[in-house]
PDB file of C-alpha atoms in Angstrom:
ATOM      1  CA  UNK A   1     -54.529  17.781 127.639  1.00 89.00           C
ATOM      2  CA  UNK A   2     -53.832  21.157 128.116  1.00 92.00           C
ATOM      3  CA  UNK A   3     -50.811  21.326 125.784  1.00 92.00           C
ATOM      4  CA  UNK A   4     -48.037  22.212 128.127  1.00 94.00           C
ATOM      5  CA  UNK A   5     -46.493  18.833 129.076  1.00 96.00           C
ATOM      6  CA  UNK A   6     -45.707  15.546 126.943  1.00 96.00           C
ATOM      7  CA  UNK A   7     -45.669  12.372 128.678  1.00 97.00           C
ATOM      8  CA  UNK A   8     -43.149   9.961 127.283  1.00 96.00           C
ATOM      9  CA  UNK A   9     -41.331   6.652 127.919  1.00 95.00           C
ATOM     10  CA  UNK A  10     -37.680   6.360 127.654  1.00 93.00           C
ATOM     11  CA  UNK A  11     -34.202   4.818 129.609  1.00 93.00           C
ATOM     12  CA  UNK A  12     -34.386   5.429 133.201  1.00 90.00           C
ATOM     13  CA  UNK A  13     -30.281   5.290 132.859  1.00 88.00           C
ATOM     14  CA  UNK A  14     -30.774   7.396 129.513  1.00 82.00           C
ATOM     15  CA  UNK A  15     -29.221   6.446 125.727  1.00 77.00           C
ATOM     16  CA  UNK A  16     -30.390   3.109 124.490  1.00 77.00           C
ATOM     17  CA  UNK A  17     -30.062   0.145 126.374  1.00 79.00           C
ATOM     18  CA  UNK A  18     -31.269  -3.526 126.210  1.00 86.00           C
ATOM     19  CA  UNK A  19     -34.608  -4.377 124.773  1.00 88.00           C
ATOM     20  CA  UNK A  20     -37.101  -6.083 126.451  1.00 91.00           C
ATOM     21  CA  UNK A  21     -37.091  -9.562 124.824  1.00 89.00           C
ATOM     22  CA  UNK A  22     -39.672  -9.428 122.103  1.00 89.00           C
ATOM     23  CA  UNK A  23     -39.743  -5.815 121.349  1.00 88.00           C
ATOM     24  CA  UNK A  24     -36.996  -5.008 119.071  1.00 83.00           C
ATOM     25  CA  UNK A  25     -38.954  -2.600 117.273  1.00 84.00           C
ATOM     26  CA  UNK A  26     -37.687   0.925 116.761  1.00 79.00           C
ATOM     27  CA  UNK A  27     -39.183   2.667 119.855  1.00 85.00           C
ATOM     28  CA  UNK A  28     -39.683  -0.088 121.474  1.00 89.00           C
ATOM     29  CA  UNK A  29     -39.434  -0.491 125.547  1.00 93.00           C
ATOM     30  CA  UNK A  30     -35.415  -1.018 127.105  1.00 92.00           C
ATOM     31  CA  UNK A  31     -35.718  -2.844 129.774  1.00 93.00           C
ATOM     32  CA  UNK A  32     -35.416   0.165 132.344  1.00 94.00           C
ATOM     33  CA  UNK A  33     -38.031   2.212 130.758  1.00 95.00           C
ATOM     34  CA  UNK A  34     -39.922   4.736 132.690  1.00 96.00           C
ATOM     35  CA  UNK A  35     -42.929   7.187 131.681  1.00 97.00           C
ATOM     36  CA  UNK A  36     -41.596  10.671 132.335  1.00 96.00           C
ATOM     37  CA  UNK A  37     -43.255  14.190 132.250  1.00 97.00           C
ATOM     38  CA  UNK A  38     -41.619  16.661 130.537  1.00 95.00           C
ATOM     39  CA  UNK A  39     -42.978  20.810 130.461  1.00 95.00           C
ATOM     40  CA  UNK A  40     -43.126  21.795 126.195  1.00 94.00           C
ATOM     41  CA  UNK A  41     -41.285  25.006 127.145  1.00 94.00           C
ATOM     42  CA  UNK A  42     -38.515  23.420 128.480  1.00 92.00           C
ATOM     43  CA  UNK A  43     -38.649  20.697 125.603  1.00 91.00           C
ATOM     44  CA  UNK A  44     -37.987  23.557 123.275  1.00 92.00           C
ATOM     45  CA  UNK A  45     -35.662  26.112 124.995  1.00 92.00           C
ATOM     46  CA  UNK A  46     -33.456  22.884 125.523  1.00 91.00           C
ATOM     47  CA  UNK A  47     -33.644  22.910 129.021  1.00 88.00           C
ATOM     48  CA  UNK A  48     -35.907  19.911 129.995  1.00 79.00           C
ATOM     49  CA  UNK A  49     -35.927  18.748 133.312  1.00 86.00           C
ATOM     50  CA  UNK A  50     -37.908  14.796 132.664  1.00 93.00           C
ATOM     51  CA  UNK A  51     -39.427  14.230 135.924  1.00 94.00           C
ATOM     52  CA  UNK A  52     -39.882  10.195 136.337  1.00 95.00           C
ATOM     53  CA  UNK A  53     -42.796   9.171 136.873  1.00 96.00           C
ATOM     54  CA  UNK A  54     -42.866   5.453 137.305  1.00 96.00           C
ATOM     55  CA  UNK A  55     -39.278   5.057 139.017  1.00 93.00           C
ATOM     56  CA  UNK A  56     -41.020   3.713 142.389  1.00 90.00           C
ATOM     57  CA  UNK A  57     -42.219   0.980 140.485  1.00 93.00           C
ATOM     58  CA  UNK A  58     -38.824  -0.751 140.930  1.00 90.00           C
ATOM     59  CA  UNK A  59     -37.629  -3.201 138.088  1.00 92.00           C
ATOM     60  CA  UNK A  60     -40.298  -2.477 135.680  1.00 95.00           C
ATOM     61  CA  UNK A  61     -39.875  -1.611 131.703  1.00 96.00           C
ATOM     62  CA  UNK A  62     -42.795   0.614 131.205  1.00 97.00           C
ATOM     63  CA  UNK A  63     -44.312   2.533 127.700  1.00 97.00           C
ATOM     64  CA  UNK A  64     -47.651   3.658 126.376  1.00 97.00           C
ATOM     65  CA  UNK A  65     -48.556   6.428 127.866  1.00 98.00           C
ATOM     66  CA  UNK A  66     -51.649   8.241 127.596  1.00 98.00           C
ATOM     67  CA  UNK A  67     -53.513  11.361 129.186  1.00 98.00           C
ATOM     68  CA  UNK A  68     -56.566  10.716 131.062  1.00 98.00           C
ATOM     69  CA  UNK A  69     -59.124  14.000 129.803  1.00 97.00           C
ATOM     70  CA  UNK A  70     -58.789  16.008 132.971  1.00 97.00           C
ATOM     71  CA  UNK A  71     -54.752  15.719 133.297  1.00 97.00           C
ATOM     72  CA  UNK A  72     -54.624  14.053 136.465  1.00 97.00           C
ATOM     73  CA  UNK A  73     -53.262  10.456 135.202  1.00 98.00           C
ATOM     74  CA  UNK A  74     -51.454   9.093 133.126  1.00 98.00           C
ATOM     75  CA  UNK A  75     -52.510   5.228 131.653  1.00 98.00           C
ATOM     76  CA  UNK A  76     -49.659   3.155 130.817  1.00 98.00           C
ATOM     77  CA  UNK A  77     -48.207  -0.907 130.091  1.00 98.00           C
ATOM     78  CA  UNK A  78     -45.844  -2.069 132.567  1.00 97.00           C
ATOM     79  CA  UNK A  79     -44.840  -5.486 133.092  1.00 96.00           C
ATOM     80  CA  UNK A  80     -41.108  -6.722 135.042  1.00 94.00           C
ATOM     81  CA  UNK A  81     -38.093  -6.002 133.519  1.00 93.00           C
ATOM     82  CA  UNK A  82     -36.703  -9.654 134.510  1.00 92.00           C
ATOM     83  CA  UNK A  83     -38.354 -11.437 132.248  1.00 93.00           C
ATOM     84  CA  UNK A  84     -35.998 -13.344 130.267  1.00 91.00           C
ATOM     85  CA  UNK A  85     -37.645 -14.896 127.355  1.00 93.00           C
ATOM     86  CA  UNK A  86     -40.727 -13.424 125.082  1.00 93.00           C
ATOM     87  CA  UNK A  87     -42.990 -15.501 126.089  1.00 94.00           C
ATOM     88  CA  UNK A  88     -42.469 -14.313 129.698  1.00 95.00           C
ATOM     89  CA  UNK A  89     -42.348 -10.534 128.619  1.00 94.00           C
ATOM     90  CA  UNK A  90     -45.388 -11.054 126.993  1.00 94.00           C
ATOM     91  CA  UNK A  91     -47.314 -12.554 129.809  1.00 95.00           C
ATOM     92  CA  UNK A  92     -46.264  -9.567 132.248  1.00 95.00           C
ATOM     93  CA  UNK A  93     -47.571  -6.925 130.614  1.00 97.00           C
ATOM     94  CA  UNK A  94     -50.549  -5.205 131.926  1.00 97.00           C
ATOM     95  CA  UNK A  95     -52.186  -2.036 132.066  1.00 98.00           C
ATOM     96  CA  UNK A  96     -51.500   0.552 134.663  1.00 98.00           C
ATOM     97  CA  UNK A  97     -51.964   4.204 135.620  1.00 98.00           C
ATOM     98  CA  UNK A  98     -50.484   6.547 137.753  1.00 98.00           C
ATOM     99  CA  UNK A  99     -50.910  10.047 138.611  1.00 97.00           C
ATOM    100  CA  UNK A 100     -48.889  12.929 137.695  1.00 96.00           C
ATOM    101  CA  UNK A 101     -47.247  13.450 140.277  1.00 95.00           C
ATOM    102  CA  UNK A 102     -46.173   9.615 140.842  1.00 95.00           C
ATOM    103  CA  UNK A 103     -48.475   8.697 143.272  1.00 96.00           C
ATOM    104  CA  UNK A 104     -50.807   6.237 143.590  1.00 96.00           C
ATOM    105  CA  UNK A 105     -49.380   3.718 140.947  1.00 97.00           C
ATOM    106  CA  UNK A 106     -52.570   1.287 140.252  1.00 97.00           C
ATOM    107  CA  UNK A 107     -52.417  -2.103 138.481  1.00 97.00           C
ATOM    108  CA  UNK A 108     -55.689  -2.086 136.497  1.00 98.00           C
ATOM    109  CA  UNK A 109     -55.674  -6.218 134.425  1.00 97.00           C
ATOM    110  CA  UNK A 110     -54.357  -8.722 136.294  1.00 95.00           C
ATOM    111  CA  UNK A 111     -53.609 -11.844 133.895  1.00 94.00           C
ATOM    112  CA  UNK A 112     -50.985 -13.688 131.897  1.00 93.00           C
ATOM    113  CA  UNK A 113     -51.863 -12.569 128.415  1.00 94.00           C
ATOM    114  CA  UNK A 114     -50.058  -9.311 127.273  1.00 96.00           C
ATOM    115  CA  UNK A 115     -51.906  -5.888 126.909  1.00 97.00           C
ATOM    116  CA  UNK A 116     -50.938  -2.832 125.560  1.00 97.00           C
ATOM    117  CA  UNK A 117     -51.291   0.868 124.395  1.00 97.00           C
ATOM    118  CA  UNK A 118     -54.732   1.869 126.678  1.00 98.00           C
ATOM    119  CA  UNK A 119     -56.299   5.105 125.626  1.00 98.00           C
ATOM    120  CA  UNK A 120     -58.690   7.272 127.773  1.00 98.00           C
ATOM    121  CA  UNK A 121     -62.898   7.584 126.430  1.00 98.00           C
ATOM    122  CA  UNK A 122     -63.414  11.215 126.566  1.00 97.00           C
ATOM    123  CA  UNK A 123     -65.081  11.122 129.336  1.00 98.00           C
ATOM    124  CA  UNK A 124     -62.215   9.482 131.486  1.00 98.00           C
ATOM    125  CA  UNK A 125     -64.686   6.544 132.663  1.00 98.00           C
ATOM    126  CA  UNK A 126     -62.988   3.984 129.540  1.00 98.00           C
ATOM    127  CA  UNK A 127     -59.371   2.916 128.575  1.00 98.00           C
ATOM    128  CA  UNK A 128     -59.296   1.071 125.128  1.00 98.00           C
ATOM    129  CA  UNK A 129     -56.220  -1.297 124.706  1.00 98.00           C
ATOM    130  CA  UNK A 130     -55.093  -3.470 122.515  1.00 97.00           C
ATOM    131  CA  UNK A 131     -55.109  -7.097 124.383  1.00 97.00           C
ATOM    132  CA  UNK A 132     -54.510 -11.048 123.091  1.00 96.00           C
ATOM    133  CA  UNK A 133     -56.933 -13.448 124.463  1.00 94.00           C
ATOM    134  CA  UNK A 134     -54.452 -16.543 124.302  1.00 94.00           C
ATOM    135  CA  UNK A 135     -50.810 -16.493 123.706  1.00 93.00           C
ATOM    136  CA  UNK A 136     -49.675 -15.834 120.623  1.00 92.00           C
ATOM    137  CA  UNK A 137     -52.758 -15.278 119.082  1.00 94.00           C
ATOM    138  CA  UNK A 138     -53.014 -11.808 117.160  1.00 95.00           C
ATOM    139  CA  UNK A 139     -54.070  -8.706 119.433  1.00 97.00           C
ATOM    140  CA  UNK A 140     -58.118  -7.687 119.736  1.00 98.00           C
ATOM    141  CA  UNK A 141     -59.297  -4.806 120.650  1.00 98.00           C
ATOM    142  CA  UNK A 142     -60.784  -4.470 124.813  1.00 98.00           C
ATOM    143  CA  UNK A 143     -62.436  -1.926 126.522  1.00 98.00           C
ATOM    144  CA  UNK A 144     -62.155  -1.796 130.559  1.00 98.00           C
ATOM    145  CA  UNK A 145     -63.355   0.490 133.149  1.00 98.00           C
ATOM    146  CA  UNK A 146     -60.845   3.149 133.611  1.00 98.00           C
ATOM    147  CA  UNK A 147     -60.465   1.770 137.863  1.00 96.00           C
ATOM    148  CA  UNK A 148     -59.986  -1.706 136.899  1.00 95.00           C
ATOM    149  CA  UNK A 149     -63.153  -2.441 137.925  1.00 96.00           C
ATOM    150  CA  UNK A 150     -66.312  -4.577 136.157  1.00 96.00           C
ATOM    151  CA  UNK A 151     -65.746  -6.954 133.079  1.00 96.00           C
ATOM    152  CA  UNK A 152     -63.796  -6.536 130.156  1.00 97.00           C
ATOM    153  CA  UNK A 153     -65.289  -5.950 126.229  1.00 97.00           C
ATOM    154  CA  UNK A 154     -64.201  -7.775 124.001  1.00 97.00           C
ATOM    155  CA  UNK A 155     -65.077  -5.467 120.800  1.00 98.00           C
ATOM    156  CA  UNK A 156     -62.832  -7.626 117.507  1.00 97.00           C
ATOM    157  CA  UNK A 157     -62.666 -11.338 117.258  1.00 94.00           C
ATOM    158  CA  UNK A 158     -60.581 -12.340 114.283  1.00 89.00           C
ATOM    159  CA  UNK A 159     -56.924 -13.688 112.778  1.00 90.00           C
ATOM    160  CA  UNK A 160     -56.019 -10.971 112.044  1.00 94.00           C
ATOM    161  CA  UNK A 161     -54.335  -8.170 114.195  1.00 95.00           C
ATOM    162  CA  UNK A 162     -55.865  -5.142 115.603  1.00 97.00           C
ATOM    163  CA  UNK A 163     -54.043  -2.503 116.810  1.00 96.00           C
ATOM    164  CA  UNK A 164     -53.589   0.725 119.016  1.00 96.00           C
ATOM    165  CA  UNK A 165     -56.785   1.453 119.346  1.00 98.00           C
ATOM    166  CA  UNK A 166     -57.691   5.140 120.421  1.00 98.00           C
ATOM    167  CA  UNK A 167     -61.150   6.751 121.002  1.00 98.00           C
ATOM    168  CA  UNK A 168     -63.331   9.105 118.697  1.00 97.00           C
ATOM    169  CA  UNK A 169     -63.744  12.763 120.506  1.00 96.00           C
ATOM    170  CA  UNK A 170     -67.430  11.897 121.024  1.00 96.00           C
ATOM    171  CA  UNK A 171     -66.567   8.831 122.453  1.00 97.00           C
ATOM    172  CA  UNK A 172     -68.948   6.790 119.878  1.00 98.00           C
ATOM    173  CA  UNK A 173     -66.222   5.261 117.756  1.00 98.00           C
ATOM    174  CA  UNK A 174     -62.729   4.114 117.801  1.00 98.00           C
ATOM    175  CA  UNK A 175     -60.030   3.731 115.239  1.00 98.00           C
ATOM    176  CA  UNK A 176     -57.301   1.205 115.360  1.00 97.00           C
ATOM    177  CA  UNK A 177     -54.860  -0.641 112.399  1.00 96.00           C
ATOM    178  CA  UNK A 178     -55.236  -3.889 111.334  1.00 96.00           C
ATOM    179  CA  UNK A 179     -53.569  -5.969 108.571  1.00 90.00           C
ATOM    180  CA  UNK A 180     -50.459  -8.290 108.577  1.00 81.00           C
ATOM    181  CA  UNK A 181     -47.026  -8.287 106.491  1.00 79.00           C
ATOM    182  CA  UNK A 182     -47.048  -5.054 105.024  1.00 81.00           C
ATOM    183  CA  UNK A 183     -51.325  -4.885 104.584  1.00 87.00           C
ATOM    184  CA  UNK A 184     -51.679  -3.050 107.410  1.00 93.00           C
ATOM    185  CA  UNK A 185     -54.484   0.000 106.695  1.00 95.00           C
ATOM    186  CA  UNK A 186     -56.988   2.335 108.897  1.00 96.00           C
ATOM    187  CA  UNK A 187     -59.934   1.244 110.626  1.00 97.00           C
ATOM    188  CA  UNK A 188     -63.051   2.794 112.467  1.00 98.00           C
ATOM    189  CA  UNK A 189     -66.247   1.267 114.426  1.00 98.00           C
ATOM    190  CA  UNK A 190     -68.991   2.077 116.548  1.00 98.00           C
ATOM    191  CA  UNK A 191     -67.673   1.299 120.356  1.00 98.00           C
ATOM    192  CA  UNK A 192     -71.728   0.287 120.967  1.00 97.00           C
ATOM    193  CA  UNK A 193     -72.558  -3.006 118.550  1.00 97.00           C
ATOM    194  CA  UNK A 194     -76.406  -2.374 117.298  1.00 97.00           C
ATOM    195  CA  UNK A 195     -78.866  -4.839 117.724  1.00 96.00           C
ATOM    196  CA  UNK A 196     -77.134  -7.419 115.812  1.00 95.00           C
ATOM    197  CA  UNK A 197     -74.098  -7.430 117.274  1.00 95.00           C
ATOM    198  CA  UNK A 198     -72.053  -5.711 114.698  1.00 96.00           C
ATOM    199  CA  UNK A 199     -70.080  -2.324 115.377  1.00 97.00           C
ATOM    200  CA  UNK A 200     -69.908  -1.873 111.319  1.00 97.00           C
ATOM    201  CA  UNK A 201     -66.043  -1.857 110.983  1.00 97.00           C
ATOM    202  CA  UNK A 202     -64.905   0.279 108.041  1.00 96.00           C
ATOM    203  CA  UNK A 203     -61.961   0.701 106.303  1.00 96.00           C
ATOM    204  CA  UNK A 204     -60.431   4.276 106.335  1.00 95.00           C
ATOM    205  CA  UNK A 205     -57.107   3.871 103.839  1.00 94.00           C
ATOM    206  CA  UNK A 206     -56.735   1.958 100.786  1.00 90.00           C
ATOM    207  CA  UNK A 207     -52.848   3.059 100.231  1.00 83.00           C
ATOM    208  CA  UNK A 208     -50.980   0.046  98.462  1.00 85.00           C
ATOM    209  CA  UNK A 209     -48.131   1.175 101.419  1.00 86.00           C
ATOM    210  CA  UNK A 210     -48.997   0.458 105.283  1.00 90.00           C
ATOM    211  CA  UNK A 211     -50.962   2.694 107.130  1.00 92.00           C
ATOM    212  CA  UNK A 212     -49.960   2.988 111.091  1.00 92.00           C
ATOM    213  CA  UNK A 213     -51.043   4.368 114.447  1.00 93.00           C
ATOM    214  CA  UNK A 214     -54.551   6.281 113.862  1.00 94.00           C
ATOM    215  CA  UNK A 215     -54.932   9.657 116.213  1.00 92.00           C
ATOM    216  CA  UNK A 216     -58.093  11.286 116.322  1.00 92.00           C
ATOM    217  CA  UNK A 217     -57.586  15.194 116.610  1.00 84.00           C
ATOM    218  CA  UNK A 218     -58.865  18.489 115.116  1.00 74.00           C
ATOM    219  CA  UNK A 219     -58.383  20.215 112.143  1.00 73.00           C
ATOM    220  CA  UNK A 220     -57.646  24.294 112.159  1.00 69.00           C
ATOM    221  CA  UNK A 221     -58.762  25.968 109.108  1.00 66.00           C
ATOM    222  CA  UNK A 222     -58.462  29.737 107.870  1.00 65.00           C
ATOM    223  CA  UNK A 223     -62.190  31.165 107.578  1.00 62.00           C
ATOM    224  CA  UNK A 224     -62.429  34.656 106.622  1.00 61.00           C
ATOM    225  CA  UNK A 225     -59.113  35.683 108.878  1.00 57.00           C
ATOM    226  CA  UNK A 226     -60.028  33.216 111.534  1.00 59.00           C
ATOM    227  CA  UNK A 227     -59.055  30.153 112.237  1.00 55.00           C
ATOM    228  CA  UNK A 228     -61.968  27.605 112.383  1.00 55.00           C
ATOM    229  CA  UNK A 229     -61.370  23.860 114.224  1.00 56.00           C
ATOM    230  CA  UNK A 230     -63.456  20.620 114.241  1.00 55.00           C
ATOM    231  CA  UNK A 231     -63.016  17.469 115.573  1.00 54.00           C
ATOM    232  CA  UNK A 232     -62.409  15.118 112.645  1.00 53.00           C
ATOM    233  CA  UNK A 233     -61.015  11.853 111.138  1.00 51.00           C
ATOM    234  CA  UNK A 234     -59.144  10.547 108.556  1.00 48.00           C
ATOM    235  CA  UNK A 235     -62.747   9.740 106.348  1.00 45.00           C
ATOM    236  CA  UNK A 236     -64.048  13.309 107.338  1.00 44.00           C
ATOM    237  CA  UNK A 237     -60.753  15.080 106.422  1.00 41.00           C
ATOM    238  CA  UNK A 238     -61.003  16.214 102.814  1.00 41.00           C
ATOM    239  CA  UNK A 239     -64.815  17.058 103.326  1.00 42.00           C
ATOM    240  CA  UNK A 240     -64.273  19.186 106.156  1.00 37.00           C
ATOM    241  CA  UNK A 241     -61.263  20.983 104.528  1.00 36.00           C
ATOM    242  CA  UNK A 242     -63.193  21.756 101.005  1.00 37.00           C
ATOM    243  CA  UNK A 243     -66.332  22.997 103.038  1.00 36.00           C
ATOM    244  CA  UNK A 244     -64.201  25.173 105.145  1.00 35.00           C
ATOM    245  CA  UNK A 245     -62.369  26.379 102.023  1.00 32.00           C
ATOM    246  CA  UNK A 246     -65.745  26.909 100.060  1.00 37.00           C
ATOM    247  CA  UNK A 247     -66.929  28.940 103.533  1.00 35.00           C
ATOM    248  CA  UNK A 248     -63.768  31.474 103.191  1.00 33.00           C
ATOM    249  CA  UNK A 249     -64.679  32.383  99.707  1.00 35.00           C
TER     250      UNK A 249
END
């Protein structure tokens, strides 16, 4: 959160080993993947030092990590690196966090339906993840308490796949993809349904090409020889630019 370290997942043995069974995508977990810390300023003077965060875990393939707001954790999916067959991959993986300095490594959903990419609320009291209610049925969008404790929100219920969710600054809305076979696009909705039950799910990007991986972050403008920032979204973007522009002049 404060810009000086990057938390990633890669080969605990380093170059590019076996994939997990199921995840053949490019970036996709090897079967000894850890989430390691890395400083930005050694990142760029080519002198990075990875410290390993999830090593202790044992025979683990972990990825997906995320910053809790106040830098003391990191969220992450971890599930055993045995697994032989998809199916079984898919049933170990749960949610986990850890802090930053590898302590305290916490199991946070404790099932045999696979969940993925959790993202702090901005208050650090939420993760948002991506989760399947049944095997093999496409991925819905659930909200947990950040300890593992209380029941878990189910926010989508559809055919269709929703995915990597992450949370609006204000913590009101969250954005995820959804689509299948090359439809994929942009979506936002209100975490909090209204009355009737509906969190009014609109669609963000209308590109004929696929739209992935939604990130909610803030835009820095020039205004009159200072830079001027907002927190923003995709929908918000060209508004916020052209009033920011038409405040300069």
């Amino acid at each position: 959160p404060d810009g000086k370290w990057i938390a990633f997942h890669r080969s605990r043995a380093g170059g590019y080993g076996p994939r997990i069974r199921g995840r053949g995508e490019l970036g996709g977990p090897t079967r000894d993947s850890d989430i390691f810390l890395a400083s930005l300023d050694d990142l760029l003077a080519h002198s990075e030092k990875p410290i390993n965060l999830t090593e202790s875990l044992g025979a683990t393939s972990d990825d997906d990590a995320d910053w809790s707001p106040d830098g003391l954790k990191i969220a992450f999916t971890s599930r055993s690196s045995t697994c032989t067959t998809s199916a079984a991959c898919r049933a170990a993986a749960e949610i986990w966090a850890i802090n930053v300095d590898g302590t305290k490594p916490q199991r946070l959903t404790f099932n045999t339906l696979e969940e993925r990419s959790p993202d702090w609320s901005p208050d650090g009291t939420k993760l948002v993840y991506m989760c399947r209610l049944a095997d093999l049925t496409p991925f819905e969008i659930c909200v947990m308490n950040s300890d593992g404790t209380g029941d878990v929100e189910v926010l989508t219920h559809n055919a269709i796949p929703d995915l990597t969710p992450g949370w609006s600054p204000d913590g009101t809305r969250i954005s995820f993809f959804r689509g299948l076979d090359g439809q994929e696009q942009i979506h936002v909705m209100n975490y909090l349904a209204d009355e009737n039950g509906d969190r009014h799910v609109k669609v963000l990007t209308t590109s004929p090409n696929t739209a992935f991986f939604p990130n909610w972050g803030t835009i820095a403008v020039p205004c009159r020889g200072r830079v001027s920032s907002r927190s923003a979204h995709p929908s918000s973007f060209q508004n916020w630019t052209n009033a920011a522009i038409d405040r300069s002049q």
